[in-house]
Amino acid sequence: MTGQKRHQISLVLLRLLLAAWIGAAVLYVITSVAEQTSLLFDSVSRDQLATIRFPLYYGFGLGIHVAGVVFAFVVWNTSTPENRRRFLVIFLLVLLSGLLITLDYSFVYLPLQQLITPPGQVRSQQFVQLHMMSRHANEVHLTVMLIAAILASLPLRVAEPPE
């Protein structure tokens, strides 16, 4: 496969992946908030839903970030000089977002999960603090990924023909 073909395929996949992650994560958050605030679920059910769904969210997010880093690297590596800097920035943004979601999972979600296992426990002040940290961490990593998605979606610059 030629460098140009690798570039084109990787660029399409990068754009698709970044946009898909933003949409999936936002939909996930919307449905999770609806479940957690619904009167149809008791505290035990809400805790069980969180311990089932969030590991899948973080696992899927990790997969998206790893693939995004690979595709962003390939696009950067095969870009014309006019576009290399932008794709280096995108690569670094996806890498940063991946680091942020990994830190959130390790240092915020896992301790949160311990606080709701077994399900139905009273929410402690530590739970409230960790939950707020997780909310902010997700806002930051999604914003970073959104910026990367917007930058990746912009038209490529074409070299100016010599006069």
PDB file of C-alpha atoms in Angstrom:
ATOM      1  CA  MET A   1       0.000   0.000   0.000  1.00  0.00           C
ATOM      2  CA  THR A   2       1.398   3.376  -0.952  1.00  0.00           C
ATOM      3  CA  GLY A   3       2.008   6.125   1.564  1.00  0.00           C
ATOM      4  CA  GLN A   4      -0.739   8.215  -0.049  1.00  0.00           C
ATOM      5  CA  LYS A   5      -3.283   5.375   0.232  1.00  0.00           C
ATOM      6  CA  ARG A   6      -2.267   4.708   3.871  1.00  0.00           C
ATOM      7  CA  HIS A   7      -2.673   8.422   4.551  1.00  0.00           C
ATOM      8  CA  GLN A   8      -6.158   8.588   3.010  1.00  0.00           C
ATOM      9  CA  ILE A   9      -7.462   5.467   4.753  1.00  0.00           C
ATOM     10  CA  SER A  10      -5.976   6.468   8.110  1.00  0.00           C
ATOM     11  CA  LEU A  11      -7.396   9.985   7.805  1.00  0.00           C
ATOM     12  CA  VAL A  12     -10.908   8.680   7.099  1.00  0.00           C
ATOM     13  CA  LEU A  13     -10.672   6.228  10.009  1.00  0.00           C
ATOM     14  CA  LEU A  14      -9.243   8.883  12.334  1.00  0.00           C
ATOM     15  CA  ARG A  15     -12.058  11.316  11.538  1.00  0.00           C
ATOM     16  CA  LEU A  16     -14.680   8.591  11.935  1.00  0.00           C
ATOM     17  CA  LEU A  17     -13.219   7.319  15.200  1.00  0.00           C
ATOM     18  CA  LEU A  18     -12.924  10.726  16.849  1.00  0.00           C
ATOM     19  CA  ALA A  19     -16.441  11.765  15.859  1.00  0.00           C
ATOM     20  CA  ALA A  20     -17.845   8.378  16.890  1.00  0.00           C
ATOM     21  CA  TRP A  21     -16.205   8.594  20.306  1.00  0.00           C
ATOM     22  CA  ILE A  22     -17.595  12.056  20.979  1.00  0.00           C
ATOM     23  CA  GLY A  23     -21.096  10.942  19.971  1.00  0.00           C
ATOM     24  CA  ALA A  24     -20.910   7.655  21.863  1.00  0.00           C
ATOM     25  CA  ALA A  25     -19.552   9.264  25.027  1.00  0.00           C
ATOM     26  CA  VAL A  26     -22.167  12.016  25.016  1.00  0.00           C
ATOM     27  CA  LEU A  27     -24.970   9.499  24.443  1.00  0.00           C
ATOM     28  CA  TYR A  28     -23.539   7.328  27.200  1.00  0.00           C
ATOM     29  CA  VAL A  29     -23.471  10.242  29.641  1.00  0.00           C
ATOM     30  CA  ILE A  30     -27.026  11.279  28.741  1.00  0.00           C
ATOM     31  CA  THR A  31     -28.416   7.780  29.294  1.00  0.00           C
ATOM     32  CA  SER A  32     -26.387   7.281  32.472  1.00  0.00           C
ATOM     33  CA  VAL A  33     -27.640  10.546  33.972  1.00  0.00           C
ATOM     34  CA  ALA A  34     -31.202   9.579  33.021  1.00  0.00           C
ATOM     35  CA  GLU A  35     -30.808   6.224  34.784  1.00  0.00           C
ATOM     36  CA  GLN A  36     -29.192   7.721  37.866  1.00  0.00           C
ATOM     37  CA  THR A  37     -31.882  10.392  38.263  1.00  0.00           C
ATOM     38  CA  SER A  38     -34.862   8.212  37.331  1.00  0.00           C
ATOM     39  CA  LEU A  39     -37.382   7.342  40.013  1.00  0.00           C
ATOM     40  CA  LEU A  40     -37.831   3.970  38.285  1.00  0.00           C
ATOM     41  CA  PHE A  41     -34.566   2.667  39.768  1.00  0.00           C
ATOM     42  CA  ASP A  42     -33.711   2.276  43.435  1.00  0.00           C
ATOM     43  CA  SER A  43     -30.198   2.942  44.769  1.00  0.00           C
ATOM     44  CA  VAL A  44     -29.216  -0.741  44.497  1.00  0.00           C
ATOM     45  CA  SER A  45     -30.191  -0.860  40.817  1.00  0.00           C
ATOM     46  CA  ARG A  46     -28.427   2.434  40.085  1.00  0.00           C
ATOM     47  CA  ASP A  47     -25.228   1.165  41.704  1.00  0.00           C
ATOM     48  CA  GLN A  48     -25.452  -2.100  39.781  1.00  0.00           C
ATOM     49  CA  LEU A  49     -25.954  -0.238  36.498  1.00  0.00           C
ATOM     50  CA  ALA A  50     -22.881   1.906  37.218  1.00  0.00           C
ATOM     51  CA  THR A  51     -20.683  -1.099  37.986  1.00  0.00           C
ATOM     52  CA  ILE A  52     -21.841  -2.860  34.810  1.00  0.00           C
ATOM     53  CA  ARG A  53     -21.760   0.065  32.381  1.00  0.00           C
ATOM     54  CA  PHE A  54     -18.759   2.159  33.371  1.00  0.00           C
ATOM     55  CA  PRO A  55     -16.080  -0.523  32.927  1.00  0.00           C
ATOM     56  CA  LEU A  56     -17.446  -0.978  29.375  1.00  0.00           C
ATOM     57  CA  TYR A  57     -17.316   2.798  28.812  1.00  0.00           C
ATOM     58  CA  TYR A  58     -13.699   3.007  29.924  1.00  0.00           C
ATOM     59  CA  GLY A  59     -12.700  -0.142  28.019  1.00  0.00           C
ATOM     60  CA  PHE A  60     -14.318   1.049  24.795  1.00  0.00           C
ATOM     61  CA  GLY A  61     -12.798   4.497  25.330  1.00  0.00           C
ATOM     62  CA  LEU A  62      -9.348   2.995  25.756  1.00  0.00           C
ATOM     63  CA  GLY A  63      -9.740   1.042  22.508  1.00  0.00           C
ATOM     64  CA  ILE A  64     -10.873   4.172  20.660  1.00  0.00           C
ATOM     65  CA  HIS A  65      -7.921   6.150  22.043  1.00  0.00           C
ATOM     66  CA  VAL A  66      -5.356   3.492  21.132  1.00  0.00           C
ATOM     67  CA  ALA A  67      -6.717   3.245  17.580  1.00  0.00           C
ATOM     68  CA  GLY A  68      -6.902   7.049  17.399  1.00  0.00           C
ATOM     69  CA  VAL A  69      -3.261   7.383  18.409  1.00  0.00           C
ATOM     70  CA  VAL A  70      -2.238   4.836  15.760  1.00  0.00           C
ATOM     71  CA  PHE A  71      -4.271   6.490  12.992  1.00  0.00           C
ATOM     72  CA  ALA A  72      -3.145   9.995  14.004  1.00  0.00           C
ATOM     73  CA  PHE A  73       0.482   8.844  13.945  1.00  0.00           C
ATOM     74  CA  VAL A  74       0.089   7.305  10.482  1.00  0.00           C
ATOM     75  CA  VAL A  75      -1.624  10.444   9.166  1.00  0.00           C
ATOM     76  CA  TRP A  76       1.078  12.660  10.677  1.00  0.00           C
ATOM     77  CA  ASN A  77       3.843  10.422   9.329  1.00  0.00           C
ATOM     78  CA  THR A  78       2.388  10.408   5.797  1.00  0.00           C
ATOM     79  CA  SER A  79       1.275  14.053   5.671  1.00  0.00           C
ATOM     80  CA  THR A  80       2.614  16.718   3.388  1.00  0.00           C
ATOM     81  CA  PRO A  81       4.755  19.394   5.039  1.00  0.00           C
ATOM     82  CA  GLU A  82       1.775  21.793   4.967  1.00  0.00           C
ATOM     83  CA  ASN A  83      -0.264  19.477   7.232  1.00  0.00           C
ATOM     84  CA  ARG A  84       2.324  17.802   9.458  1.00  0.00           C
ATOM     85  CA  ARG A  85       2.140  20.281  12.331  1.00  0.00           C
ATOM     86  CA  ARG A  86      -1.659  20.030  12.567  1.00  0.00           C
ATOM     87  CA  PHE A  87      -1.554  16.221  12.662  1.00  0.00           C
ATOM     88  CA  LEU A  88       1.199  16.265  15.254  1.00  0.00           C
ATOM     89  CA  VAL A  89      -1.094  18.417  17.414  1.00  0.00           C
ATOM     90  CA  ILE A  90      -3.987  15.993  16.796  1.00  0.00           C
ATOM     91  CA  PHE A  91      -1.759  13.037  17.683  1.00  0.00           C
ATOM     92  CA  LEU A  92      -0.721  14.752  20.928  1.00  0.00           C
ATOM     93  CA  LEU A  93      -4.324  15.707  21.783  1.00  0.00           C
ATOM     94  CA  VAL A  94      -5.557  12.128  21.314  1.00  0.00           C
ATOM     95  CA  LEU A  95      -2.619  10.886  23.384  1.00  0.00           C
ATOM     96  CA  LEU A  96      -3.431  13.439  26.122  1.00  0.00           C
ATOM     97  CA  SER A  97      -7.113  12.492  26.106  1.00  0.00           C
ATOM     98  CA  GLY A  98      -6.132   8.819  26.393  1.00  0.00           C
ATOM     99  CA  LEU A  99      -3.892   9.612  29.343  1.00  0.00           C
ATOM    100  CA  LEU A 100      -6.684  11.594  31.012  1.00  0.00           C
ATOM    101  CA  ILE A 101      -9.299   8.854  30.620  1.00  0.00           C
ATOM    102  CA  THR A 102      -6.800   6.275  31.916  1.00  0.00           C
ATOM    103  CA  LEU A 103      -6.019   8.408  34.985  1.00  0.00           C
ATOM    104  CA  ASP A 104      -9.734   8.992  35.554  1.00  0.00           C
ATOM    105  CA  TYR A 105     -10.404   5.260  35.446  1.00  0.00           C
ATOM    106  CA  SER A 106      -7.503   4.341  37.702  1.00  0.00           C
ATOM    107  CA  PHE A 107      -7.649   7.074  40.319  1.00  0.00           C
ATOM    108  CA  VAL A 108     -11.285   8.149  40.305  1.00  0.00           C
ATOM    109  CA  TYR A 109     -13.622   5.496  38.894  1.00  0.00           C
ATOM    110  CA  LEU A 110     -12.070   2.442  40.599  1.00  0.00           C
ATOM    111  CA  PRO A 111     -12.209   4.079  44.068  1.00  0.00           C
ATOM    112  CA  LEU A 112     -15.793   5.187  43.262  1.00  0.00           C
ATOM    113  CA  GLN A 113     -16.716   1.641  42.332  1.00  0.00           C
ATOM    114  CA  GLN A 114     -15.390   0.401  45.675  1.00  0.00           C
ATOM    115  CA  LEU A 115     -17.653   2.904  47.449  1.00  0.00           C
ATOM    116  CA  ILE A 116     -20.778   1.457  45.784  1.00  0.00           C
ATOM    117  CA  THR A 117     -19.835  -2.184  46.255  1.00  0.00           C
ATOM    118  CA  PRO A 118     -21.916  -3.793  47.633  1.00  0.00           C
ATOM    119  CA  PRO A 119     -24.694  -1.766  45.954  1.00  0.00           C
ATOM    120  CA  GLY A 120     -27.099   0.484  47.843  1.00  0.00           C
ATOM    121  CA  GLN A 121     -24.715   2.064  50.335  1.00  0.00           C
ATOM    122  CA  VAL A 122     -25.210   5.602  51.607  1.00  0.00           C
ATOM    123  CA  ARG A 123     -23.281   8.177  49.540  1.00  0.00           C
ATOM    124  CA  SER A 124     -20.351   9.429  51.599  1.00  0.00           C
ATOM    125  CA  GLN A 125     -18.618  12.775  51.195  1.00  0.00           C
ATOM    126  CA  GLN A 126     -15.734  10.898  49.558  1.00  0.00           C
ATOM    127  CA  PHE A 127     -18.190   9.506  46.981  1.00  0.00           C
ATOM    128  CA  VAL A 128     -19.511  13.003  46.218  1.00  0.00           C
ATOM    129  CA  GLN A 129     -15.954  14.357  45.787  1.00  0.00           C
ATOM    130  CA  LEU A 130     -14.844  11.484  43.545  1.00  0.00           C
ATOM    131  CA  HIS A 131     -18.032  11.690  41.495  1.00  0.00           C
ATOM    132  CA  MET A 132     -17.465  15.411  40.915  1.00  0.00           C
ATOM    133  CA  MET A 133     -13.824  14.728  39.978  1.00  0.00           C
ATOM    134  CA  SER A 134     -14.959  12.089  37.484  1.00  0.00           C
ATOM    135  CA  ARG A 135     -17.464  14.483  35.964  1.00  0.00           C
ATOM    136  CA  HIS A 136     -14.802  17.147  35.470  1.00  0.00           C
ATOM    137  CA  ALA A 137     -12.244  14.619  34.202  1.00  0.00           C
ATOM    138  CA  ASN A 138     -14.716  13.413  31.578  1.00  0.00           C
ATOM    139  CA  GLU A 139     -15.547  16.972  30.556  1.00  0.00           C
ATOM    140  CA  VAL A 140     -11.842  17.692  30.066  1.00  0.00           C
ATOM    141  CA  HIS A 141     -10.958  14.516  28.166  1.00  0.00           C
ATOM    142  CA  LEU A 142     -14.014  14.872  25.913  1.00  0.00           C
ATOM    143  CA  THR A 143     -13.202  18.529  25.228  1.00  0.00           C
ATOM    144  CA  VAL A 144      -9.629  17.589  24.295  1.00  0.00           C
ATOM    145  CA  MET A 145     -10.951  14.848  22.005  1.00  0.00           C
ATOM    146  CA  LEU A 146     -13.519  17.231  20.492  1.00  0.00           C
ATOM    147  CA  ILE A 147     -10.764  19.708  19.644  1.00  0.00           C
ATOM    148  CA  ALA A 148      -8.795  16.873  18.014  1.00  0.00           C
ATOM    149  CA  ALA A 149     -11.915  15.816  16.058  1.00  0.00           C
ATOM    150  CA  ILE A 150     -12.523  19.357  14.799  1.00  0.00           C
ATOM    151  CA  LEU A 151      -8.888  19.785  13.763  1.00  0.00           C
ATOM    152  CA  ALA A 152      -8.903  16.415  12.001  1.00  0.00           C
ATOM    153  CA  SER A 153     -12.098  17.302  10.133  1.00  0.00           C
ATOM    154  CA  LEU A 154     -10.809  20.543   8.664  1.00  0.00           C
ATOM    155  CA  PRO A 155      -9.853  20.396   4.987  1.00  0.00           C
ATOM    156  CA  LEU A 156      -6.233  19.576   4.251  1.00  0.00           C
ATOM    157  CA  ARG A 157      -3.959  22.367   3.117  1.00  0.00           C
ATOM    158  CA  VAL A 158      -2.660  22.012  -0.402  1.00  0.00           C
ATOM    159  CA  ALA A 159       0.822  23.112  -1.347  1.00  0.00           C
ATOM    160  CA  GLU A 160       0.949  26.409  -3.216  1.00  0.00           C
ATOM    161  CA  PRO A 161       2.074  25.777  -6.801  1.00  0.00           C
ATOM    162  CA  PRO A 162       5.292  27.577  -7.709  1.00  0.00           C
ATOM    163  CA  GLU A 163       4.776  30.619  -9.900  1.00  0.00           C
TER     164      GLU A 163
END
